[in-house]
CSV table of C-alpha atoms in Angstrom, one decimal:
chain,number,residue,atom,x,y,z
A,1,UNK,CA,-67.5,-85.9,-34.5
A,2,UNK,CA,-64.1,-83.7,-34.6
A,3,UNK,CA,-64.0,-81.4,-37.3
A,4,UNK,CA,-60.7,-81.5,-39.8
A,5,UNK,CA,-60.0,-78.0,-40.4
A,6,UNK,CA,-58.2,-78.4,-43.1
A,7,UNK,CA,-61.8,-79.3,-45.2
A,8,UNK,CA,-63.1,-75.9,-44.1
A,9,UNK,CA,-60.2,-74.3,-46.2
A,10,UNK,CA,-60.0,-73.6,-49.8
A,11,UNK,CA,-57.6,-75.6,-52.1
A,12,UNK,CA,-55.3,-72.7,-53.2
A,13,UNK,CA,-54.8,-72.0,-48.9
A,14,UNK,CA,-51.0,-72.9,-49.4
A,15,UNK,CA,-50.4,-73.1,-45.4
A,16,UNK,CA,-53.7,-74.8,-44.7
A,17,UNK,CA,-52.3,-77.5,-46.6
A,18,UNK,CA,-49.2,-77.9,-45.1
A,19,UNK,CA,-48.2,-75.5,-42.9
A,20,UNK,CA,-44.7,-77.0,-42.1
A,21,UNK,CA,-44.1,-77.1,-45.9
A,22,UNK,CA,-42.7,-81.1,-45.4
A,23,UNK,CA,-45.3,-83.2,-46.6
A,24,UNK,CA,-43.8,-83.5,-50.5
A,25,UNK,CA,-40.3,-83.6,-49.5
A,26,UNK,CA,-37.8,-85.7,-46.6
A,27,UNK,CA,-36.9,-83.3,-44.9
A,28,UNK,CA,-34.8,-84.0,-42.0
A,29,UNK,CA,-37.4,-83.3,-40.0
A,30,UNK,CA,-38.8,-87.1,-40.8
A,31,UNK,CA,-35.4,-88.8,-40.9
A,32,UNK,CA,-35.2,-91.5,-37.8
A,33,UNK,CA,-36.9,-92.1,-34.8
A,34,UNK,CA,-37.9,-88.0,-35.0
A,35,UNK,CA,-40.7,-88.3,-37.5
A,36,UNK,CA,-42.9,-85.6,-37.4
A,37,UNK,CA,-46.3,-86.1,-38.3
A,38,UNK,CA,-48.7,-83.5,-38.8
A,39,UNK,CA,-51.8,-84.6,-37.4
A,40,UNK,CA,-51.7,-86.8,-34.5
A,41,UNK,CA,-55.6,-86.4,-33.9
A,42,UNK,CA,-58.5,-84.2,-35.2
A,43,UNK,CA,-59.2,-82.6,-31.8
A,44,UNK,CA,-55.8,-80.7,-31.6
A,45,UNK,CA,-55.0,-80.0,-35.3
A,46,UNK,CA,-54.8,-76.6,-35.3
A,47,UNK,CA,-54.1,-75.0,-38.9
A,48,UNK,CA,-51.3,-72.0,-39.2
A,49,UNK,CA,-54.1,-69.5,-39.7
A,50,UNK,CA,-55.7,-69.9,-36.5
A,51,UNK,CA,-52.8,-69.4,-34.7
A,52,UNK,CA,-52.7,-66.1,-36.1
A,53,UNK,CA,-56.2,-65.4,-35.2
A,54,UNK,CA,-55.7,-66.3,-31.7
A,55,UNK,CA,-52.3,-63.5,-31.9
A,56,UNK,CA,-54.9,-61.0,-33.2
A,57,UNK,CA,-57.6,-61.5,-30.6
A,58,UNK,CA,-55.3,-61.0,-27.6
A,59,UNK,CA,-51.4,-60.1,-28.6
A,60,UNK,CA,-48.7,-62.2,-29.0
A,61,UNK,CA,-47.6,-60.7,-25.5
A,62,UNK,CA,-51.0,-61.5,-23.7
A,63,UNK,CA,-49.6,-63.9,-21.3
A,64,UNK,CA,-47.5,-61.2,-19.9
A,65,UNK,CA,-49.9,-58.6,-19.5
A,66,UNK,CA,-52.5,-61.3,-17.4
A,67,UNK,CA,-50.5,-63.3,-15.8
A,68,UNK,CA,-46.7,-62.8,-17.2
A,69,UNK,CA,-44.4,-65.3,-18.2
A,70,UNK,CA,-45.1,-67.1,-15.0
A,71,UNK,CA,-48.6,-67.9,-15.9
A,72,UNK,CA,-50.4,-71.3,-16.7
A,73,UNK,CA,-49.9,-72.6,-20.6
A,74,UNK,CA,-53.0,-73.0,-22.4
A,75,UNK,CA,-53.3,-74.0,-26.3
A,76,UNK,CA,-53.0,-71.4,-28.3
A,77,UNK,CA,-55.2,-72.5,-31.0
A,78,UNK,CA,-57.9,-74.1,-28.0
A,79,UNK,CA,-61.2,-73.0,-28.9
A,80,UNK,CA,-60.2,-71.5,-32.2
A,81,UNK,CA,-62.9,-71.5,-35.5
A,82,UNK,CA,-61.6,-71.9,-38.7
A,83,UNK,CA,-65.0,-70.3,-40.2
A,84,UNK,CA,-65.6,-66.6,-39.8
A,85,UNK,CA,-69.5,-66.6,-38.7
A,86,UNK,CA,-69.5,-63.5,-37.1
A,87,UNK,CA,-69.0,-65.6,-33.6
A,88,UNK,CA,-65.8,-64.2,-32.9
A,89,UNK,CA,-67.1,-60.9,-33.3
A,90,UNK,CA,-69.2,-61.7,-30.2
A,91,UNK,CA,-66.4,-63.3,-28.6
A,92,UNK,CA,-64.4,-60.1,-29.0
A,93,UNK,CA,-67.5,-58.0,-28.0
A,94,UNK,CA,-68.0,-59.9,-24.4
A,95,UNK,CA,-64.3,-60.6,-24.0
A,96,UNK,CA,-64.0,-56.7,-24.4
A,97,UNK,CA,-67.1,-56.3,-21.7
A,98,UNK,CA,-65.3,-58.5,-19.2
A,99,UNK,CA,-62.1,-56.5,-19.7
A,100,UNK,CA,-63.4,-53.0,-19.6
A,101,UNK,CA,-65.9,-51.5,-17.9
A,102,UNK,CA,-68.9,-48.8,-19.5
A,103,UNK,CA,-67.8,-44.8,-18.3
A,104,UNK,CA,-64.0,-45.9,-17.8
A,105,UNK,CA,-62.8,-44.3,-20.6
A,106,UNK,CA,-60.5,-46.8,-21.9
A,107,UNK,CA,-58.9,-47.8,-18.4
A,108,UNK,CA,-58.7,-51.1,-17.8
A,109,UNK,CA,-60.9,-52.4,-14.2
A,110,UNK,CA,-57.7,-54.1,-12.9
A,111,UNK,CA,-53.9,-53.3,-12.7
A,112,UNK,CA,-54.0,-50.4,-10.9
A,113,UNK,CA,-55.0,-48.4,-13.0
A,114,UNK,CA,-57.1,-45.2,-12.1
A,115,UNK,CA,-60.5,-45.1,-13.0
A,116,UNK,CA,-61.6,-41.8,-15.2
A,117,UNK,CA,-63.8,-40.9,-11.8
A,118,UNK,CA,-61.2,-40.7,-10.0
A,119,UNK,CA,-59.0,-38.8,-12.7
A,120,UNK,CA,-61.9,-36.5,-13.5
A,121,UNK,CA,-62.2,-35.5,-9.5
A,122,UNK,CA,-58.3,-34.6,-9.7
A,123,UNK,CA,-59.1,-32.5,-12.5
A,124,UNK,CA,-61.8,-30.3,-11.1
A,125,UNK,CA,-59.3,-30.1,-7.9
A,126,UNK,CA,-56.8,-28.6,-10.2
A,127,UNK,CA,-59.6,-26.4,-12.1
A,128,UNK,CA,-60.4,-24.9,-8.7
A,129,UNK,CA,-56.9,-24.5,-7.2
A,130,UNK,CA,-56.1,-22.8,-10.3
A,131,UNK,CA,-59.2,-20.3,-9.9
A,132,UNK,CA,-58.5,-19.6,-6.6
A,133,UNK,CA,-54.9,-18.7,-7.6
A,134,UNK,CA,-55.9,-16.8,-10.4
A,135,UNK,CA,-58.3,-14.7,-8.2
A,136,UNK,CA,-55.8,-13.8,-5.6
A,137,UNK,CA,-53.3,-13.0,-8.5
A,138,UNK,CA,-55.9,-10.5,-9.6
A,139,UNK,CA,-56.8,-9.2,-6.4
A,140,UNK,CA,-53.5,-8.6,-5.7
A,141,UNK,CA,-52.5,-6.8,-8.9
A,142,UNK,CA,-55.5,-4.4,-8.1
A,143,UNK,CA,-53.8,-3.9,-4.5
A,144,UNK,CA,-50.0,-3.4,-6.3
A,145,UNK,CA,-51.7,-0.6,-9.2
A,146,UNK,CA,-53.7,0.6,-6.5
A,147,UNK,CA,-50.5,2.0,-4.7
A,148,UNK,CA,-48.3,2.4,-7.8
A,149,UNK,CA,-51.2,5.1,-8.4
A,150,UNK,CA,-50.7,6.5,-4.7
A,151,UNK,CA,-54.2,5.5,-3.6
A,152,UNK,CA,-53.6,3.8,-0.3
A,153,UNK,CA,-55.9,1.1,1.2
A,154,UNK,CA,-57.7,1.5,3.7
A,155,UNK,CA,-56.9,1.0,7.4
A,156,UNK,CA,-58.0,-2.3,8.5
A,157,UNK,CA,-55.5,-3.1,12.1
A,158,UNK,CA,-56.1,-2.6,15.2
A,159,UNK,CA,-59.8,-4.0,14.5
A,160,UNK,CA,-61.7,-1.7,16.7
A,161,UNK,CA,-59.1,1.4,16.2
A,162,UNK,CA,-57.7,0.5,12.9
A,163,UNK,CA,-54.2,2.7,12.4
A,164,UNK,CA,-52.2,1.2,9.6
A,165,UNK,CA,-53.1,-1.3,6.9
A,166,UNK,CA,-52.3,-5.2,7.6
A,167,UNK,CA,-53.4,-8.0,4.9
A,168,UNK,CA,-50.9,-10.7,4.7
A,169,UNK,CA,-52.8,-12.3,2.0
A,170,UNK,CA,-52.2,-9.1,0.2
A,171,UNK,CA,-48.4,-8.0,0.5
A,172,UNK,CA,-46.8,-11.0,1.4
A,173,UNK,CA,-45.5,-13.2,-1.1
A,174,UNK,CA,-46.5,-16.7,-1.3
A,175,UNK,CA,-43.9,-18.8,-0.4
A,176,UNK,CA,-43.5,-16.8,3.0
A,177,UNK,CA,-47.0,-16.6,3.7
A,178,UNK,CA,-47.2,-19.4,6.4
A,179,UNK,CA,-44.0,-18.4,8.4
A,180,UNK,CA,-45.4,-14.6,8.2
A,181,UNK,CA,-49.0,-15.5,10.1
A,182,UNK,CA,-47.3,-18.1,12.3
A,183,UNK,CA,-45.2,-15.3,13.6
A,184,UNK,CA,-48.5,-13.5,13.7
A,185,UNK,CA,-50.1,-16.4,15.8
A,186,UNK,CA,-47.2,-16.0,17.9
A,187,UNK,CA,-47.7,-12.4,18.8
A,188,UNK,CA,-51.2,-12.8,19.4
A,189,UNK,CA,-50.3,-16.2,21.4
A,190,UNK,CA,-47.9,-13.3,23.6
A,191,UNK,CA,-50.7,-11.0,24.2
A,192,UNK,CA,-53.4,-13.5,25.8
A,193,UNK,CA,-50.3,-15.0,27.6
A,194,UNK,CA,-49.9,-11.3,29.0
A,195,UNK,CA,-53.4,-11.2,30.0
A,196,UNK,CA,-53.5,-14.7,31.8
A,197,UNK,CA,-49.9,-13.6,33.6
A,198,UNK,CA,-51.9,-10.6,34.7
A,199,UNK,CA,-54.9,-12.7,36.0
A,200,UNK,CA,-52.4,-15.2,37.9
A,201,UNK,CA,-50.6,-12.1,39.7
A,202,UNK,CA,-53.9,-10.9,40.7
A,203,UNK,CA,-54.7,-13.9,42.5
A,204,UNK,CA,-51.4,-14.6,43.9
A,205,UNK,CA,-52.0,-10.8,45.3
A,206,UNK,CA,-55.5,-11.5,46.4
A,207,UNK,CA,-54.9,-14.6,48.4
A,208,UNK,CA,-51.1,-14.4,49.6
A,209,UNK,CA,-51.8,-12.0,51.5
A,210,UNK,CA,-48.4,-11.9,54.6
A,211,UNK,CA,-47.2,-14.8,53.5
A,212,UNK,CA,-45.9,-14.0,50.1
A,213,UNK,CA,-43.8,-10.6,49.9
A,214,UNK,CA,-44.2,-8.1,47.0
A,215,UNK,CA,-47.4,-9.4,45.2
A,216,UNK,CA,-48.6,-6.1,44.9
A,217,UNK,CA,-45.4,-5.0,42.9
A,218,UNK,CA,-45.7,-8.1,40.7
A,219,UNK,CA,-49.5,-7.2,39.7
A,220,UNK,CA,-47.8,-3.7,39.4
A,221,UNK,CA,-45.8,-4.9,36.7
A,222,UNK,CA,-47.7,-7.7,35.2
A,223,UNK,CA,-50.6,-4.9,34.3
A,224,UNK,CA,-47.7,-2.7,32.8
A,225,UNK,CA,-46.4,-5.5,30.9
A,226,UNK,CA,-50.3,-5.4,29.2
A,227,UNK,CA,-49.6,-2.1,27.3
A,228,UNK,CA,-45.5,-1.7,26.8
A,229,UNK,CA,-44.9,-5.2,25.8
A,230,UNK,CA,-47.6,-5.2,24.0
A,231,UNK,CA,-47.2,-2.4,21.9
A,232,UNK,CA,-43.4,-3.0,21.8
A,233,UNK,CA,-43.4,-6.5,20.7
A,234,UNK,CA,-45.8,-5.3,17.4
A,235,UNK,CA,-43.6,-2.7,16.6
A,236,UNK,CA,-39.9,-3.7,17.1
A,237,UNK,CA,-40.3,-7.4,16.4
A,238,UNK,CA,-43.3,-8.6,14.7
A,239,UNK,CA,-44.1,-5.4,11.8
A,240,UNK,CA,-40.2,-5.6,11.3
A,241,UNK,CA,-40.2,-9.4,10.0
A,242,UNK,CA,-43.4,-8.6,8.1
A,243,UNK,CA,-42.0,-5.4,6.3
A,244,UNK,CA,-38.9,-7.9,5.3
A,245,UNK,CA,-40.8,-10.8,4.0
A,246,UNK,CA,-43.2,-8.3,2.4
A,247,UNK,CA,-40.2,-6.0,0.6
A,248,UNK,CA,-36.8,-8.4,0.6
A,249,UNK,CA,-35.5,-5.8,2.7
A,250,UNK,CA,-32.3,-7.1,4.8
A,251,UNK,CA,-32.6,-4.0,7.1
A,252,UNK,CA,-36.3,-5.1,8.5
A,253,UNK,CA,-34.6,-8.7,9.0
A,254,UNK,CA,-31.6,-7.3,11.2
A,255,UNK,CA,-34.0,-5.4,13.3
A,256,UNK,CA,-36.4,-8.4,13.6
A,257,UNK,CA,-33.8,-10.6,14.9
A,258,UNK,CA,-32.2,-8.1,17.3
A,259,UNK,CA,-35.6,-7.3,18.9
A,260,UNK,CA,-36.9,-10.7,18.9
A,261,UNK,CA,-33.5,-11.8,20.2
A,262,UNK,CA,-34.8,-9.9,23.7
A,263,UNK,CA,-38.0,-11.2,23.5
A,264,UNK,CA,-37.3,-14.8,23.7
A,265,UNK,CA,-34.7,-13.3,26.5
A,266,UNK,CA,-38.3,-12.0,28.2
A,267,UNK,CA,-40.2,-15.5,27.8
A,268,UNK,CA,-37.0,-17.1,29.4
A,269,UNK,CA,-37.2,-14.0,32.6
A,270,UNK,CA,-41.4,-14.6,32.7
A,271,UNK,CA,-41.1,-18.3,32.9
A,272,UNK,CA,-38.8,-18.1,35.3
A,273,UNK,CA,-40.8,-15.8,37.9
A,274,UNK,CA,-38.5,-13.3,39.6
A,275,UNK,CA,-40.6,-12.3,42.6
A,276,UNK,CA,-41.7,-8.1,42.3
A,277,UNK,CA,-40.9,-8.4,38.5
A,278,UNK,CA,-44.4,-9.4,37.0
A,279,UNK,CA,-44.2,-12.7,36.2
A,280,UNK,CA,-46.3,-15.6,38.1
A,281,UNK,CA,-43.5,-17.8,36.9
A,282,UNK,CA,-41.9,-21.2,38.6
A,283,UNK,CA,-40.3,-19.1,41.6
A,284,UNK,CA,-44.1,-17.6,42.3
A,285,UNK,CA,-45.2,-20.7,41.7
A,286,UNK,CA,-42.9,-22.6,44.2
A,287,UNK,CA,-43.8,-19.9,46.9
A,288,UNK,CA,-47.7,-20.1,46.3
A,289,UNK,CA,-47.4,-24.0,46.8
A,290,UNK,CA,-46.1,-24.1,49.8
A,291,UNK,CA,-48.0,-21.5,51.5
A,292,UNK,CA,-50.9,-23.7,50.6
A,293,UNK,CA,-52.5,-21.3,48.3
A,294,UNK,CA,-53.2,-24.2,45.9
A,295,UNK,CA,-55.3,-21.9,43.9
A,296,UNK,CA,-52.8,-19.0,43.0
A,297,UNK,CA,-50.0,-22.1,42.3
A,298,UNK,CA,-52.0,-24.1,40.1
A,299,UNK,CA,-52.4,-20.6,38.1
A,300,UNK,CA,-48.4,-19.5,38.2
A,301,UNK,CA,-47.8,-23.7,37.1
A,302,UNK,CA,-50.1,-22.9,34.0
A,303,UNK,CA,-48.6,-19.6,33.0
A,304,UNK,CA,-44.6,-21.0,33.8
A,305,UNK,CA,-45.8,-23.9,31.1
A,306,UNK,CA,-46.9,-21.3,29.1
A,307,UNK,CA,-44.0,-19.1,29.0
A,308,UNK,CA,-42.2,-22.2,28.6
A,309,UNK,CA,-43.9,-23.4,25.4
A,310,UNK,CA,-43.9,-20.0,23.8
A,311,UNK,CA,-39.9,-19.9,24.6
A,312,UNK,CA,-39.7,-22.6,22.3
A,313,UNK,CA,-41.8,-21.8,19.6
A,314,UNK,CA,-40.7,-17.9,19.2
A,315,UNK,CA,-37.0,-19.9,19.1
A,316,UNK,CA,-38.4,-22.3,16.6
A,317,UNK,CA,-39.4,-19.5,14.0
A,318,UNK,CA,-36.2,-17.3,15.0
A,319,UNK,CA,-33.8,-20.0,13.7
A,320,UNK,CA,-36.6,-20.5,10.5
A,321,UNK,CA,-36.2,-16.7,9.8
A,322,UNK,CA,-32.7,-16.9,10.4
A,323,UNK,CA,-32.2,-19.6,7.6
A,324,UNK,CA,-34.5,-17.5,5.4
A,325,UNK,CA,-32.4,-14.5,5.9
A,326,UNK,CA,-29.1,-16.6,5.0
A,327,UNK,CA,-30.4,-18.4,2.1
A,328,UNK,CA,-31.4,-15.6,0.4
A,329,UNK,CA,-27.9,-14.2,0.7
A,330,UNK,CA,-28.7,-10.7,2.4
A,331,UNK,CA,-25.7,-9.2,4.5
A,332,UNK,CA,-25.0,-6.9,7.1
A,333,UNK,CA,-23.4,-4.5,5.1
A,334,UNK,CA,-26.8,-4.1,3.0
A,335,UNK,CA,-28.5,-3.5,5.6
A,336,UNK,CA,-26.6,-0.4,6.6
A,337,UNK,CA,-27.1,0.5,2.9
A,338,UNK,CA,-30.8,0.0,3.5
A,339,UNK,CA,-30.7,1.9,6.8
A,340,UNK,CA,-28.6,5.0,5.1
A,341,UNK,CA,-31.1,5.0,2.2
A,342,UNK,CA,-33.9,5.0,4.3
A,343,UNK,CA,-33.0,7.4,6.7
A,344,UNK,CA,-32.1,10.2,3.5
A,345,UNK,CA,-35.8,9.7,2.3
A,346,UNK,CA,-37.2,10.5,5.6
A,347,UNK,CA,-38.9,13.6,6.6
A,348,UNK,CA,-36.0,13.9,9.5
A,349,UNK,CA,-32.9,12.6,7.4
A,350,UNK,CA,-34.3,15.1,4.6
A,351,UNK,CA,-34.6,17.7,7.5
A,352,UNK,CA,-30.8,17.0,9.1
A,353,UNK,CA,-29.0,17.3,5.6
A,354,UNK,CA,-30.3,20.6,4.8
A,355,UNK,CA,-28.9,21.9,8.4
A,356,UNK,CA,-25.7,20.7,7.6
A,357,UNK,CA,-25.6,22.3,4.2
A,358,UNK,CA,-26.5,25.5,5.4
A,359,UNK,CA,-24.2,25.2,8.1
A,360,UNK,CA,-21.5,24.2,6.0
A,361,UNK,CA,-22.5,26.8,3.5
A,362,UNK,CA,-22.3,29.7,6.1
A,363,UNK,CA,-18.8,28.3,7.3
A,364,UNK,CA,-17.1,29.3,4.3
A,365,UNK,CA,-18.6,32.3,3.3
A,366,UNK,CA,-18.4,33.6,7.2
A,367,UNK,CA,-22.4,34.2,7.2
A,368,UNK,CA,-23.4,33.3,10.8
């Protein structure tokens, strides 16, 4: 048998007794054919204060956060108890269950949210980038008061004849790091590309024999190439554009891109393969090929690719530097400043000023 809620209720419940407020009065609410009536039957009478149960169990707004506003309609008072049991406390409790899950912290289990895993694992991520950052800001503070204080590190390049000190990590700054030891990559790509050109040229030497002309001048030069270009490529193109991403300096930049100018002028001569000039290039190549030695051309088609590729790439981080330089705003006219500066420090600028003050000294007071 349905229950009547409105037994359940006690007499002085004003709204249990008539929540539309209508039942003493003729209202217009019963005037006509629009009669209102309360009660139509037991099973859906649903008394004012249940509706504002149902509001407190799951929002006003609860529609919109399951479903939104273009879910099903259910009853708002369906399944509601006028009697406080301690049943909808176990209602709440599993309905709460469904919706969250135990260890989630308060995220909900659906709607995208992320679960506190998930935001705990991004945490320690964080925890351990900032450790690692903080240790190579210390490091690296030690390595600044460490010269400040005139103690110098210790030489560490060359490897096997160490001769100055080299530590990216260390003097560079972080921003630049990554173009500084692709450039590095890229010298060190240079000198095993020198040593393959020399292997090529040997064998283009060893099995031409008559019928290619000057082979012996091409390993000549290719074995040449081992130590000058080498050494010269280090020291006029690659320490330069270190120095200026280490110290700012515009001076270091206009010598980098002078000097590295040539260069990607030399990977353009090498690639190409000009016969007696050291280079098993596409000219060498073509020669080899059709003198049958298949051998000696398969090498000079893998060192032209080669020269080819590293074209591109030293061209590729020559324009990077390039917008680098510009974007920081340094200028040419700096960079004489720079040069002047740095040449009045030096041991030889130092050296050639005190000439020409004694000279210019002895000039006026006729002391020769």
């Amino acid at each position: 048998m349905a229950r009547d809620p409105f037994k359940d209720q006690d007499n002085d419940d004003f709204f249990a007794k008539d929540p539309f407020m209508d039942s003493s009065t003729n209202s217009a609410l019963h005037n006509g054919n629009s009669e209102r009536h309360l009660i139509d039957d037991d099973s859906d009478a649903v008394p004012l204060h249940s509706v504002r149960r149902s509001e407190d169990e799951d929002g006003f707004f609860s529609g919109m956060g399951r479903g939104g506003f273009g879910s099903a309609y259910s009853p708002i008072g369906a399944g509601a108890d006028t009697k406080d049991d301690g049943s909808d406390q176990a209602s709440k409790n599993a309905y709460a269950g469904s919706r969250f899950a135990d260890g989630d912290g308060g995220y909900l289990k659906s709607g995208g949210n992320y679960s506190v895993d998930s935001r705990e694992a991004d945490l320690r991520r964080r925890e351990e980038a900032l450790e690692a950052r903080e240790r190579e800001l210390r490091t690296r503070e030690a390595h600044v008061q460490s010269m400040a204080g005139g103690v110098r590190p210790a030489l560490n390049f060359p490897p096997l004849y160490p001769i100055m000190y080299h530590a990216i990590d260390m003097e560079v700054p972080i921003g630049d790091r990554r173009t500084v030891r692709t450039i590095f990559y890229l010298w060190l790509a240079l000198e095993a590309l020198l040593v393959f050109n020399c292997v090529a040229c040997l064998v283009v030497m060893i099995t031409g024999g008559k019928d290619l002309s000057n082979t012996g001048a091409t390993f000549g030069s290719s074995f040449v190439y081992l130590f000058t270009i080498s050494a010269g490529s280090f020291f006029l193109w690659y320490r330069p554009v270190y120095n200026a991403y280490m110290k700012d300096s515009s001076m270091f930049f206009y010598l980098f891109f002078v000097f590295n100018g040539f260069h990607i002028l030399f990977d353009a001569y090498m690639a190409v393969g000009v016969p007696s000039a050291g280079s098993a290039g596409m000219i060498i190549m073509i020669q080899s090929l059709s003198s049958g030695k298949k051998a000696a051309g398969a090498l000079c088609g893998i060192s032209f690719s080669l020269w080819v590729l590293h074209f591109l790439a030293s061209l590729f981080m020559y324009m990077k530097v390039r917008r680098h330089y510009s974007a920081r705003g340094h200028t040419f006219a700096e960079a004489k400043q720079q040069a002047y500066a740095g040449f009045a420090q030096s041991g030889a600028g130092q050296a050639a000023v005190s000439t020409a003050a004694g000279a210019y000294i002895r000039s006026n007071t006729g002391n020769f």
